[in-house]
Coordinates of C-alpha atoms in Angstrom, one line a residue:
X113 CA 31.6 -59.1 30.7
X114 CA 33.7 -59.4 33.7
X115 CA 37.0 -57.8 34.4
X116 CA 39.0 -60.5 32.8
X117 CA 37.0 -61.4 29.7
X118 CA 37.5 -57.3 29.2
X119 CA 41.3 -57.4 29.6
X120 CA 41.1 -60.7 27.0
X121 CA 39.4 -58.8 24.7
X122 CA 41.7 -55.7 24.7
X123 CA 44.6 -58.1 24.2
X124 CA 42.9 -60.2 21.3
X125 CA 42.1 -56.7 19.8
X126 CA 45.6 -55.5 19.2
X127 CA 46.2 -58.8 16.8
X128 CA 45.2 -57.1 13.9
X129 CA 44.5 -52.9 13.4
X130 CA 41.4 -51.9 15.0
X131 CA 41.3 -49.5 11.5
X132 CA 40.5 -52.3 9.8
X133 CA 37.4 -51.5 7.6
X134 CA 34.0 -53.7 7.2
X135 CA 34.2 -53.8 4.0
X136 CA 32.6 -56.6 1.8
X137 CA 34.6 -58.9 -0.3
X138 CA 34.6 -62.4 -1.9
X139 CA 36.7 -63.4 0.8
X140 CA 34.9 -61.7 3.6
X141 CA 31.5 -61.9 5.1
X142 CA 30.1 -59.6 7.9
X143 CA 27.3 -60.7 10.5
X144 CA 25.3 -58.5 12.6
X145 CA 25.1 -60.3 16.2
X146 CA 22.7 -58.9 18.5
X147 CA 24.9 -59.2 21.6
X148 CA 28.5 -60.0 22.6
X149 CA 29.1 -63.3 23.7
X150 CA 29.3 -64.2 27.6
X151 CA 31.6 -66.9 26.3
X152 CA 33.5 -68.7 23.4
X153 CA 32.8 -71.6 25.9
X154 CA 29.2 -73.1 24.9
X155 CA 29.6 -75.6 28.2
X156 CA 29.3 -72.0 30.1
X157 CA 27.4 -70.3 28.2
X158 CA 23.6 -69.9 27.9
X159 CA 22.2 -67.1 25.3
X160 CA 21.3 -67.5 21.6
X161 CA 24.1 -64.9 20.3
X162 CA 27.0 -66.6 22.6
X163 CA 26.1 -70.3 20.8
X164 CA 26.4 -68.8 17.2
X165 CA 29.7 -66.8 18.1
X166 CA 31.1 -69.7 19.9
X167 CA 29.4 -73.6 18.9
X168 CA 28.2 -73.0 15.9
X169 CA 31.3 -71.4 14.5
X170 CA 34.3 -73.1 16.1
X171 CA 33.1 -76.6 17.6
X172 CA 31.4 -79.4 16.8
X173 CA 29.3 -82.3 18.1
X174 CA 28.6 -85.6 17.9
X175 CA 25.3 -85.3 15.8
X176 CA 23.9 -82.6 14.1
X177 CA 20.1 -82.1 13.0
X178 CA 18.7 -82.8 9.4
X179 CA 17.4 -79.2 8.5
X180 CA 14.1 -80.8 7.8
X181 CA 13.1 -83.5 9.9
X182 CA 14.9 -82.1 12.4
X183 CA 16.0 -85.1 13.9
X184 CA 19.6 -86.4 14.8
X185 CA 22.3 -87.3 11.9
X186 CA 25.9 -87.9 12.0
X187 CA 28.4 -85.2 12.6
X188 CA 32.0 -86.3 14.5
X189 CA 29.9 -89.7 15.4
X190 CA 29.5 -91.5 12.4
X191 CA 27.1 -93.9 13.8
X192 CA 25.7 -95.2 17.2
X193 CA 24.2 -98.1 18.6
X194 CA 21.6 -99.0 21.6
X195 CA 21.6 -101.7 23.6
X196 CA 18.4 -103.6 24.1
X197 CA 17.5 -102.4 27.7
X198 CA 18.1 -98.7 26.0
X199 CA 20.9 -98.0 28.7
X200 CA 24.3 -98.2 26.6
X201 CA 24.8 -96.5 23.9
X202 CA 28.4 -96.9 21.9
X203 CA 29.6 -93.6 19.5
X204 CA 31.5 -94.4 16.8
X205 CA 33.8 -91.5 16.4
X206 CA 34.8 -89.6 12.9
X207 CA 38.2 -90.3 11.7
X208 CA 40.9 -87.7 10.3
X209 CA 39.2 -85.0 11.7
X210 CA 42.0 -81.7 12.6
X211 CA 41.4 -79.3 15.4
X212 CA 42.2 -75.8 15.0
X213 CA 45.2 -74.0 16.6
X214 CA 46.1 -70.9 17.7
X215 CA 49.4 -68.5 19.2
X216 CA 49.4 -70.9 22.3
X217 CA 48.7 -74.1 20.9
X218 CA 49.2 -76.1 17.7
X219 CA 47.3 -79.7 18.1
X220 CA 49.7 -82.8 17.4
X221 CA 47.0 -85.1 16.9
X222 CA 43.7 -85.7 15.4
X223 CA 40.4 -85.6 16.7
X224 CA 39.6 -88.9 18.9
X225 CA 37.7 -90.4 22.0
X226 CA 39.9 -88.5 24.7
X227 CA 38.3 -85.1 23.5
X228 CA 34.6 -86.7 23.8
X229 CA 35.7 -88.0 27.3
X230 CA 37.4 -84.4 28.2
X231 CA 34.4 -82.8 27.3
X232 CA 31.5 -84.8 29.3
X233 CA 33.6 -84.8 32.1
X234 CA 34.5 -81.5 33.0
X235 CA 31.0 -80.6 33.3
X236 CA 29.8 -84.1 34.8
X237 CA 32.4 -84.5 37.6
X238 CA 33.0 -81.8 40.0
X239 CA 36.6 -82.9 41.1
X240 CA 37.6 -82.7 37.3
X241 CA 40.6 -80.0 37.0
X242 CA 38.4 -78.0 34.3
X243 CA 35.1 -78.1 36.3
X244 CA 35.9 -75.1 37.5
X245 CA 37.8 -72.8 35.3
X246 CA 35.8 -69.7 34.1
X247 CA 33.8 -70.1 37.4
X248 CA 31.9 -72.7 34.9
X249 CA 28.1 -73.0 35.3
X250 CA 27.0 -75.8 33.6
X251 CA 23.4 -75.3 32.9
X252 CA 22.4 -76.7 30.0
X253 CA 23.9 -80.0 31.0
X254 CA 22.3 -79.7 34.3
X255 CA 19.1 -78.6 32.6
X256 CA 18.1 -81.8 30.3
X257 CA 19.7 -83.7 33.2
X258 CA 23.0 -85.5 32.2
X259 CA 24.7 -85.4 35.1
X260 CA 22.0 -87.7 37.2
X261 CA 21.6 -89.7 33.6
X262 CA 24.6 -90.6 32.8
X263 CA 26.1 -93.2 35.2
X264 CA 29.3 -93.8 33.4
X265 CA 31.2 -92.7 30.1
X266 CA 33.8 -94.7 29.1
X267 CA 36.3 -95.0 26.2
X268 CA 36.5 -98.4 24.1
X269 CA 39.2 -96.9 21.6
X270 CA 40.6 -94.2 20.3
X271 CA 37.6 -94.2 17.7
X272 CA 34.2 -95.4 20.1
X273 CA 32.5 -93.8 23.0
X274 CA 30.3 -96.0 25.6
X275 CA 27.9 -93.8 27.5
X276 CA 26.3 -95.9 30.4
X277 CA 23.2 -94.6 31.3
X278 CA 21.5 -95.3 34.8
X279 CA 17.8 -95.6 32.9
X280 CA 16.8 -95.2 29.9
X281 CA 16.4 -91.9 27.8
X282 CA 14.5 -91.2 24.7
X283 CA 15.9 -87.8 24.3
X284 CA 19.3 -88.5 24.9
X285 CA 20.8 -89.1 21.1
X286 CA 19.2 -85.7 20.3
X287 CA 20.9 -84.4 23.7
X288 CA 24.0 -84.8 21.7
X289 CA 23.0 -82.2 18.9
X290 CA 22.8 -79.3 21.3
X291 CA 25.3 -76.5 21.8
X292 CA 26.5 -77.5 25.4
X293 CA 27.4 -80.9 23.9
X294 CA 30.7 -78.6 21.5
X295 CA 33.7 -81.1 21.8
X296 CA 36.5 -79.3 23.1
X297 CA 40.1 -80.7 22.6
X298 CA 41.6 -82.5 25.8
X299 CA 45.1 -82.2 24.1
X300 CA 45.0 -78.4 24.3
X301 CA 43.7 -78.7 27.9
X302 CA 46.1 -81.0 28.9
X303 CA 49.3 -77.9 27.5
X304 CA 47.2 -75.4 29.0
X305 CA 47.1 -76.9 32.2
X306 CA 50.7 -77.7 32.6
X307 CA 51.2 -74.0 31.7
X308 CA 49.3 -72.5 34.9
X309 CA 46.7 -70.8 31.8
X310 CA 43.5 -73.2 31.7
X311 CA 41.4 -70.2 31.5
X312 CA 42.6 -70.1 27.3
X313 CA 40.7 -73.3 26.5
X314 CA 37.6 -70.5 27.1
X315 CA 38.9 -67.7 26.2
X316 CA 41.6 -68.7 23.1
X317 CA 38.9 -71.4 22.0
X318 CA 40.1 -74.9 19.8
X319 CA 37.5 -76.6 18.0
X320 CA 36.6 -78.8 15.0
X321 CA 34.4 -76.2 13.3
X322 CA 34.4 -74.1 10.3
X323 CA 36.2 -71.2 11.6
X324 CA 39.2 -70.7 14.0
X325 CA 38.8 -67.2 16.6
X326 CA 41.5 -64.7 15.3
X327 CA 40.4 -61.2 17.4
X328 CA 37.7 -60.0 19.9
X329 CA 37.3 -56.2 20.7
X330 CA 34.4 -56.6 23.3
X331 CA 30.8 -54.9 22.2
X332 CA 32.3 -54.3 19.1
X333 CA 33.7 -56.9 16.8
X334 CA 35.0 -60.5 16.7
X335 CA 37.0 -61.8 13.5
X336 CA 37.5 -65.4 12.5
X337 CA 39.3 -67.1 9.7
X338 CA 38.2 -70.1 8.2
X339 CA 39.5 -73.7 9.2
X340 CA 41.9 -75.0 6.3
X341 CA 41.1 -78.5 7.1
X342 CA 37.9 -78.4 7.8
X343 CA 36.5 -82.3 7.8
X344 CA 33.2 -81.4 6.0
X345 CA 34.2 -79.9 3.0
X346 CA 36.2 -76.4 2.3
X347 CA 35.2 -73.3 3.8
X348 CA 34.3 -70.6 0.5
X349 CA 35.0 -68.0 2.7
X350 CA 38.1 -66.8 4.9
X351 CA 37.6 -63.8 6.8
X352 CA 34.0 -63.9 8.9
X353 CA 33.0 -60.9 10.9
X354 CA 30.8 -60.3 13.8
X355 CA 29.7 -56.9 13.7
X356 CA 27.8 -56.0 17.5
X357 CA 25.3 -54.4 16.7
X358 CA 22.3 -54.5 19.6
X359 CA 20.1 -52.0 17.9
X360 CA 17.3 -54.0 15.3
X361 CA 17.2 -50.3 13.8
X362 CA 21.2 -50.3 13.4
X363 CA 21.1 -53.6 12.1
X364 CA 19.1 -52.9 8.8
X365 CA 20.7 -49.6 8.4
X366 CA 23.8 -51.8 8.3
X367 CA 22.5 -54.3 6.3
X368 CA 21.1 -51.5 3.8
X369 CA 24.8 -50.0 3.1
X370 CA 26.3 -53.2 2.7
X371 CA 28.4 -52.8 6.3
X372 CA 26.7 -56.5 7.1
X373 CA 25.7 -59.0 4.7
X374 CA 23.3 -61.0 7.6
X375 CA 21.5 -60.2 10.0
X376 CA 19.7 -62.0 12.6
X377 CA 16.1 -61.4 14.1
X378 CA 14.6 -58.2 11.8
X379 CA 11.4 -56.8 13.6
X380 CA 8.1 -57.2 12.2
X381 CA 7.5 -53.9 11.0
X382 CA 10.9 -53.9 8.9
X383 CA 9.9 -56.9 6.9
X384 CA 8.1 -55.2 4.0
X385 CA 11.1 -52.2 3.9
X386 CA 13.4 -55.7 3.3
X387 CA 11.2 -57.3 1.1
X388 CA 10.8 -53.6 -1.3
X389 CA 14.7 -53.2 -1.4
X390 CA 15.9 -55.6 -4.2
X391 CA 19.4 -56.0 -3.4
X392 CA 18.3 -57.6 0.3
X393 CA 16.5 -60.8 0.6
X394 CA 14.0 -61.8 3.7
X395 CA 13.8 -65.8 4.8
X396 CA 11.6 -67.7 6.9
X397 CA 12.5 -70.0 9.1
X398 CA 9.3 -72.5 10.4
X399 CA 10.6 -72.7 14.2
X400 CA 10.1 -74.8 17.2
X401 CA 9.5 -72.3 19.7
X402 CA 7.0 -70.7 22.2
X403 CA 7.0 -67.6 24.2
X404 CA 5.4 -67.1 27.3
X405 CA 4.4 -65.5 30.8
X406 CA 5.7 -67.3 33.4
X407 CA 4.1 -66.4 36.5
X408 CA 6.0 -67.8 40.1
X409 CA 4.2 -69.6 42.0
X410 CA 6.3 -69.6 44.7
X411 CA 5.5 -65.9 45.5
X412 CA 1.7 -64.7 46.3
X413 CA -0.6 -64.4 44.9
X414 CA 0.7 -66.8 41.8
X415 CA 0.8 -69.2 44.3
X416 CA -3.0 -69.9 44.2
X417 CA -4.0 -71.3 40.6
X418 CA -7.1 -69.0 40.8
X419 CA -5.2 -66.3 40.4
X420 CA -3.1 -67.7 37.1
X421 CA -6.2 -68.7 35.8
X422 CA -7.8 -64.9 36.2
X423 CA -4.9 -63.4 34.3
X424 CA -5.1 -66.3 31.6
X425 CA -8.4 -64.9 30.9
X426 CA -7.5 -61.8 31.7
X427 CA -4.7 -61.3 28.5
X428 CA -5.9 -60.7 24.9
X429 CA -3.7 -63.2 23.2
X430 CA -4.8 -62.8 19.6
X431 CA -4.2 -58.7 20.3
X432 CA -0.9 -59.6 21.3
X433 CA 0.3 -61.7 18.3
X434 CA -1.7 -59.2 15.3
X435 CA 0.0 -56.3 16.8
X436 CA 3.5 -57.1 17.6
X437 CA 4.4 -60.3 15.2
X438 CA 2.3 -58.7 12.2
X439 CA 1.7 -61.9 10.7
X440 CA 5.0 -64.3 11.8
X441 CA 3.4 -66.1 14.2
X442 CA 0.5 -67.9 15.9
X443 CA -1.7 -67.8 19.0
X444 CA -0.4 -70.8 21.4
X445 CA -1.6 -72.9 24.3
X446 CA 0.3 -75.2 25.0
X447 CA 4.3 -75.7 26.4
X448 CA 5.1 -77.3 23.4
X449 CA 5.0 -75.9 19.4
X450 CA 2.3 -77.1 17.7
X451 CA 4.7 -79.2 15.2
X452 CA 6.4 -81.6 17.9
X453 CA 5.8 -84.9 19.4
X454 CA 3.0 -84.8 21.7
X455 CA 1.6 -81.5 20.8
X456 CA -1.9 -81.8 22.3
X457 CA -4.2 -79.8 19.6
X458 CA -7.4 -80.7 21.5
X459 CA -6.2 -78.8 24.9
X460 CA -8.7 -76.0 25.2
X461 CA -7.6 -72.5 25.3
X462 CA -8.0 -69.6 27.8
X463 CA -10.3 -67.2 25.9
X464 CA -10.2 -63.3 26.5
X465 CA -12.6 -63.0 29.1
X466 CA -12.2 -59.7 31.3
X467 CA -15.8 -60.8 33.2
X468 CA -14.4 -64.3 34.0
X469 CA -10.6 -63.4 35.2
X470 CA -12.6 -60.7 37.5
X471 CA -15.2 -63.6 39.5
X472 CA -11.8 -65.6 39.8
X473 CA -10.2 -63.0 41.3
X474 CA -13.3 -62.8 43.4
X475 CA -13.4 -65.7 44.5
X476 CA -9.3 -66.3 45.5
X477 CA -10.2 -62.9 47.8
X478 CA -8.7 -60.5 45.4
X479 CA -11.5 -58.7 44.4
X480 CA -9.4 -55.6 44.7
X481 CA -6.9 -56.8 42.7
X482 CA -3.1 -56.5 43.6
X483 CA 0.6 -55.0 42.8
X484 CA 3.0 -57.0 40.8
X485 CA 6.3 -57.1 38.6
X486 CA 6.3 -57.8 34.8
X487 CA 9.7 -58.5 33.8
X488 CA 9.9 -58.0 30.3
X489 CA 13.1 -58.8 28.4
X490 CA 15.8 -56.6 27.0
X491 CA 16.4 -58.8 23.3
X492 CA 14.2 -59.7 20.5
X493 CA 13.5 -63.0 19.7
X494 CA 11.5 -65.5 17.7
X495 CA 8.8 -65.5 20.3
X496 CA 9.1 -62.2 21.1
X497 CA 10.3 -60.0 19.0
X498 CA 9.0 -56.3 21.6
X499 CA 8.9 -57.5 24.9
X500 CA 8.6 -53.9 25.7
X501 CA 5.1 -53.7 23.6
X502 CA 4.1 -57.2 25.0
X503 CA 4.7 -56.0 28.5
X504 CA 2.2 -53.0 28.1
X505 CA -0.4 -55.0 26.3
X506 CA -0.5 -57.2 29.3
X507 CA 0.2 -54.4 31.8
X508 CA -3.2 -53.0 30.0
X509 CA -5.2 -56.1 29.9
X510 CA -4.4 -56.2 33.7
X511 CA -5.6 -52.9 34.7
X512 CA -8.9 -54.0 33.2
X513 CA -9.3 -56.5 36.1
X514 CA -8.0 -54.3 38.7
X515 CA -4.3 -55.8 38.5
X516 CA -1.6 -53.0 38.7
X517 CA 1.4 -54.2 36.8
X518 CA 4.9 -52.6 37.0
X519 CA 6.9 -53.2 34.1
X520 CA 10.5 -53.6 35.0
X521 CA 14.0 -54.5 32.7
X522 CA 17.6 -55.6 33.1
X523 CA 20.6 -56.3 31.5
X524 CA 20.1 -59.6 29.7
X525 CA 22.9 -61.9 32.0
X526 CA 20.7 -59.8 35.2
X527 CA 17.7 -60.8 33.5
X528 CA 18.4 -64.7 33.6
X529 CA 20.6 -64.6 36.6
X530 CA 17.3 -63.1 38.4
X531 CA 14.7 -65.0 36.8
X532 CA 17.0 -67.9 37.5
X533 CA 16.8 -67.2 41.4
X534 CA 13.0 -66.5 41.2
X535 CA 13.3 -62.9 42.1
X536 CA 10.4 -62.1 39.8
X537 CA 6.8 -62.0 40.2
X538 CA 6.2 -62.5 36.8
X539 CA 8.7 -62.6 33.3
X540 CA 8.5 -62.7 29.5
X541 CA 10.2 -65.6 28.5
X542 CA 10.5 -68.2 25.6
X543 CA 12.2 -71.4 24.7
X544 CA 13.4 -72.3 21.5
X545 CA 14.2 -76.2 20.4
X546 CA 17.3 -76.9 21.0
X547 CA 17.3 -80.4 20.0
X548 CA 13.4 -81.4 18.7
X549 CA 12.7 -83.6 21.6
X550 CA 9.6 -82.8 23.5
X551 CA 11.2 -83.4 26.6
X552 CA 13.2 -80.2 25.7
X553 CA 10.2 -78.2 26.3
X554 CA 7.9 -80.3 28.5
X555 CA 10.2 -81.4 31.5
X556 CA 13.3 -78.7 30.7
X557 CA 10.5 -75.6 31.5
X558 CA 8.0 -77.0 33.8
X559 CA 10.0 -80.0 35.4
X560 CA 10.2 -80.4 39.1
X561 CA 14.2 -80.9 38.9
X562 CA 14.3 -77.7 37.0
X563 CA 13.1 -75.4 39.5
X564 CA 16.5 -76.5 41.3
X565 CA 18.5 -75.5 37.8
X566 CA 16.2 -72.3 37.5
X567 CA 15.2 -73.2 33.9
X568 CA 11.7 -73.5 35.5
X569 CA 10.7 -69.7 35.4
X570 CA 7.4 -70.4 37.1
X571 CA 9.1 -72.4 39.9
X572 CA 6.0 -74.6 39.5
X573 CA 6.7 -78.5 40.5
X574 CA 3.2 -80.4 40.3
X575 CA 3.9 -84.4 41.1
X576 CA 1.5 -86.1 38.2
X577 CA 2.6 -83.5 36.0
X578 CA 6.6 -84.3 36.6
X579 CA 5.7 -88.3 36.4
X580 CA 4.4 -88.0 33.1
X581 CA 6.8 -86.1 31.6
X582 CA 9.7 -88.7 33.4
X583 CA 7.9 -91.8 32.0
X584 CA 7.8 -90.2 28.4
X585 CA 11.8 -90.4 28.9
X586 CA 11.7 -93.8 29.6
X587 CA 9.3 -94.9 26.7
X588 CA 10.8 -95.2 23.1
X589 CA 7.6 -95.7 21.1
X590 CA 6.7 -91.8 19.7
X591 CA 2.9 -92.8 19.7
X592 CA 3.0 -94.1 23.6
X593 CA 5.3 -90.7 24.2
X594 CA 2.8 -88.5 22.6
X595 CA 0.4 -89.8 24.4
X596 CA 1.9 -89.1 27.9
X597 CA 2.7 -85.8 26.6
X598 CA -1.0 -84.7 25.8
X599 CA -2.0 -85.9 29.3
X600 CA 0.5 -83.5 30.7
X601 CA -0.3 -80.9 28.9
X602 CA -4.3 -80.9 30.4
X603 CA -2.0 -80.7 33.9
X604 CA -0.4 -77.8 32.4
X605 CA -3.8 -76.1 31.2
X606 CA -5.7 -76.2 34.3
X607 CA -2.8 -75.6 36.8
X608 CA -1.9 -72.6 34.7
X609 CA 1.9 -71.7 35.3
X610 CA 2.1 -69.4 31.9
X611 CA 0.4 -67.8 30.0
X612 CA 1.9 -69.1 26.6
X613 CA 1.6 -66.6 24.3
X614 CA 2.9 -67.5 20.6
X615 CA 4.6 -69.5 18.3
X616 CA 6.6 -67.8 16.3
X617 CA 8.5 -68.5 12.9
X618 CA 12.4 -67.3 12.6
X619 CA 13.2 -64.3 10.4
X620 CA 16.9 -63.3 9.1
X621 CA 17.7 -60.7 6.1
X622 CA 20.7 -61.2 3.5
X623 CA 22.0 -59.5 0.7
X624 CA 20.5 -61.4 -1.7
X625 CA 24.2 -62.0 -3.1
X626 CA 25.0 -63.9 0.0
X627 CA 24.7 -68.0 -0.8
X628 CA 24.5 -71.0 1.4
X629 CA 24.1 -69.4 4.6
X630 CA 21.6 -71.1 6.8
X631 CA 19.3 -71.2 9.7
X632 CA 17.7 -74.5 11.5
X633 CA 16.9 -76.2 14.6
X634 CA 20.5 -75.8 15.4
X635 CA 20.8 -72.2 14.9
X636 CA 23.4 -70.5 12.3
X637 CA 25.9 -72.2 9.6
X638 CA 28.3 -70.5 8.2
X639 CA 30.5 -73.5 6.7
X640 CA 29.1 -72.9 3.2
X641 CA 28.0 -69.1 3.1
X642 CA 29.5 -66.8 0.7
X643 CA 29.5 -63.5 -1.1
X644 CA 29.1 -63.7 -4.8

C-alpha cells in the first residue's frame, strides 16, 4: 500500500469502532481474504484478492458467465448484436438499474450509456481526465488488447452502446465478463472532478453491485453493507466482512471457531481435517487454470531452446502434482486447460528423463550446467497451492542435471512488478480464466504484444506461433479456432517457454450453515450468500 491508500484507510477506519467484534449473525457474514486489496479500483488492479474485494462485490459488467458453460450471459447488457463483418457490436443497456452512494456522493440518476462510455475511456484514451488518477496502470485492458482493438466506442442512447472494432474479435463479447471491464459511474466522476478529489472514485468506490464499501482498516479488515436496490434481486445479508487473514494455517483456525464463515484457497493437506469437522463443509470448484515455469528467454541460457527443453525433461511433473496438490489436480502440457477450446490432447508431453535433459545440456555447451534464479511465489493458488515446496522439487530435480538453482521470494505487488520487467531468470506462475476464451491463455501468456504488457513471463515472441493465435481472433467458427489453437500449441511444445506444470481444480471451505455463496469462472458471489 502506498502512503496514501494507508492514510485512506486510517480515515475509512474511524467510521465505525475498530472494537467492533467478528462475530457471526443472520445479518452478518465474515470472509477470510488472503491479502489486502491494491485497489477498490479493478481498472488498476491486477490480483485475485483485489477483484473479489473490489469487482465482484461493488461493480458490475456488461455480461457475466453462466456458472456452467461458462460462456457469456446478460448482466447490465441485456442483449447484443454483431454486425455481419463481425466489427460492430451494439449493447443494449439494463434499465432502472441504481448506483450506490456514499458520504461524498449520492447518484441523481440511474445507471445508463455515459457510465459504459466513462468507463472504456479512461483506460482507452490517454488524454481522458481519469487516465491518470491513482497513477492508473491499465493492464488487463492492455493485456487482451482493447486499446489497439477497439477503434471507436460510441453512444446511440441513453440505453445502447456501439463498440467499433478495427477487425474482428472472437473473444471480445467474453472480454466484457472480466473484472477490468467493472462499470464505474461517470456521474460520480464528473462531482468528484469538479471537487479537486478524483482520487475517491478509487478510493470511496460507486458501483452497481451487491454491496456498497462502508470501512477499510488496511491488513486487517474491510466492511460493506449490502445495496438496498440492488437490480438482481435483494441482498439476504447486510453487513459482509473481509477478515485479512494471509496465513492458510490462520484461515482454518478462523474458520474452525466460527471468526469466518468462508474461506478461500485451503491447502491440500487441510482438506481431510475440513471434511472430518461436521459443522464445516469443503467444495470443489472444476477450474480453468494452469500453473507453470516460465523460463526468460531473453536472458542466457533460456535463450537457447536446448536449454528449456533439458529442464522440461529435467522436472518430475507427476512428483510435483502427488505431493503438493494431493489429489486436486492434474499433470499438464499444454498453455491451455484441458477443458477449453482448442485444447490439443494429442500434444506429446516432456517425460522425466534426467539422462536426456543432461545430452541436451551437452550439446547447448553446458555440460557443466549453470547458476540461476527460481522465483517462487509468495500466495497460494489454484495452480499452486506451495510454491515454496514446488520451488525445491524443481530446485532438486535441477541439481540432478548439474543445474544450481537459487530459490528467491518477494512481496507479491514486487513479485509481478519484477516478473513484469523480466528481472527473473525463471518464475512460478499461473493463469486462471478470466473469461473462458482460449485466447485468454494462448495469446494473453505467450503472445508477442504481451511481452511489451509483461503478461508474457517468458518474454518469448515466436512469429508462427503469434500468427496463429491472431488468426484464431479473427475466425468465429469454434472448430476452425480449435484447430489453429492445436497447431500452436505443437509451436509451444517444441519451442518450450514453460514448463506447465498442473491443472488444478478450486477449493473453498464454509460453515456448512452458510447458503448461496458461490465460486465460478468469474471468481466469488456474494449477492445471495447467507447464514442460516
Amino acid at each position: 500500500m502506498t502512503t496514501g491508500k494507508t492514510l485512506l484507510a486510517l480515515a475509512l477506519s474511524t467510521l465505525l469502532p475498530a472494537s467492533a467484534a467478528f462475530a457471526a449473525s443472520n445479518d452478518t457474514l465474515i470472509y477470510c481474504s488472503e491479502a489486502s486489496p491494491e485497489s477498490f479500483n479493478p481498472q488498476i488492479a491486477s490480483s485475485g484478492p483485489s477483484f473479489v474485494a473490489s469487482s465482484q462485490v461493488l461493480y458490475n459488467r456488461l455480461v457475466t458467465f453462466d456458472p456452467v458453460k461458462n460462456t457469456p450471459v446478460p448482466s447490465l447488457a441485456t442483449e447484443w448484436k454483431v454486425s455481419d463483418d463481425g466489427k460492430t457490436w451494439t449493447f443494449t443497456l439494463r434499465q432502472g438499474v441504481k448506483f450506490n452512494s456514499n458520504k461524498y456522493f449520492k447518484p441523481t440518476r440511474d445507471f445508463n450509456a455515459d457510465d459504459v462510455i466513462f468507463s472504456v475511456m479512461r483506460q482507452m484514451d490517454a488524454k481522458h481526465p481519469y487516465h491518470n488518477v491513482s497513477k492508473g496502470n491499465y493492464e488487463y485492458f492492455t493485456d487482451v488488447g482493447l486499446d489497439k482493438l477497439i477503434k471507436e466506442v460510441k453512444k446511440v442512447d441513453d440505453y445502447h452502446v456501439q463498440f467499433v472494432l478495427n477487425e474482428p474479435n472472437a473473444a471480445f463479447l467474453a472480454d466484457w465478463g472480466m473484472d477490468f471491464a467493472s462499470i464505474l459511474s461517470a456521474e460520480y466522476a464528473d462531482a468528484m472532478l469538479k471537487k479537486g478529489t478524483p482520487e475517491n472514485v478509487d478510493n470511496w468506490p460507486i458501483g452497481t453491485g451487491p454491496y456498497a464499501l462502508q470501512q477499510y482498516k488496511t491488513d486487517a479488515l474491510i466492511r460493506y453493507i449490502a445495496n438496498p436496490n440492488y437490480w438482481d434481486g435483494p441482498v439476504p445479508t447486510k453487513h459482509l466482512i473481509f477478515s485479512i487473514t494471509p496465513d492458510v494455517q490462520t484461515r482454518l483456525a478462523k474458520l474452525q471457531t466460527n471468526e469466518c464463515q468462508i474461506i478461500p484457497a485451503p491447502a491440500p493437506v487441510q482438506f481431510e481435517q475440513i471434511k472430518k469437522n461436521k459443522e464445516l463443509t469443503l467444495h470443489t470448484v472444476e477450474a480453468l487454470n494452469v500453473g507453470y515455469l516460465a523460463f526468460n528467454t531473453e536472458k542466457k541460457p533460456f535463450d537457447n531452446v536446448l536449454v528449456r527443453q533439458a529442464l522440461n525433461y529435467a522436472t518430475d511433473k507427476k512428483a510435483i502434482v502427488n505431493a503438493v496438490f494431493l489429489g486436486s489436480a492434474s499433470v499438464a502440457k499444454s498453455p491451455l486447460p484441458p477443458n477449453m477450446l482448442g485444447y490439443n490432447k494429442d500434444l506429446p508431453e516432456y517425460s522425466y528423463d534426467p539422462e536426456k535433459a543432461k545430452a541436451l545440456l551437452k550439446q547447448a555447451g553446458l555440460e557443466k550446467g549453470f547458476e540461476a534464479t527460481l522465483w517462487s511465489m509468495p500466495v497460494q493458488r489454484p495452480y499452486n497451492p506451495n510454491s515454496r515446496r514446488i520451488a525445491e522439487m524443481i530446485q532438486s530435480d535441477w541439481a540432478k542435471v548439474g543445474v544450481k538453482a537459487k530459490i528467491v521470494s518477494y512481496e507479491w505487488g514486487e513479485y509481478l512488478s519484477g516478473m513484469r520487467k523480466g528481472e527473473h531468470d525463471t518464475a512460478l506462475f499461473g493463469w486462471m480464466s478470466d473469461n473462458g476464451d482460449p485466447d485468454n491463455f494462448a495469446d494473453t501468456l505467450l503472445g508477442c504484444d504481451s511481452v511489451k504488457t509483461g503478461a508474457n513471463a517468458a518474454r518469448w515472441c515466436d512469429k508462427p506461433y503469434d500468427e496463429l493465435v491472431k488468426k484464431a481472433k479473427l475466425v468465429s467458427d469454434p472448430a476452425e479456432r480449435a484447430k489453429l489453437y492445436g497447431q500452436a500449441q505443437d509451436i509451444f511444445y517444441k519451442q518450450a517457454p514453460w514448463i506447465p506444470l498442473a491443472n488444478g481444480k478450486t477449493f473453498y471451505a464454509t460453515r456448512s450453515k452458510v447458503t448461496g455463496y458461490s465460486v465460478s469462472l468469474m471468481g466469488s458471489d456474494f449477492s445471495k450468500a447467507k447464514l442460516n
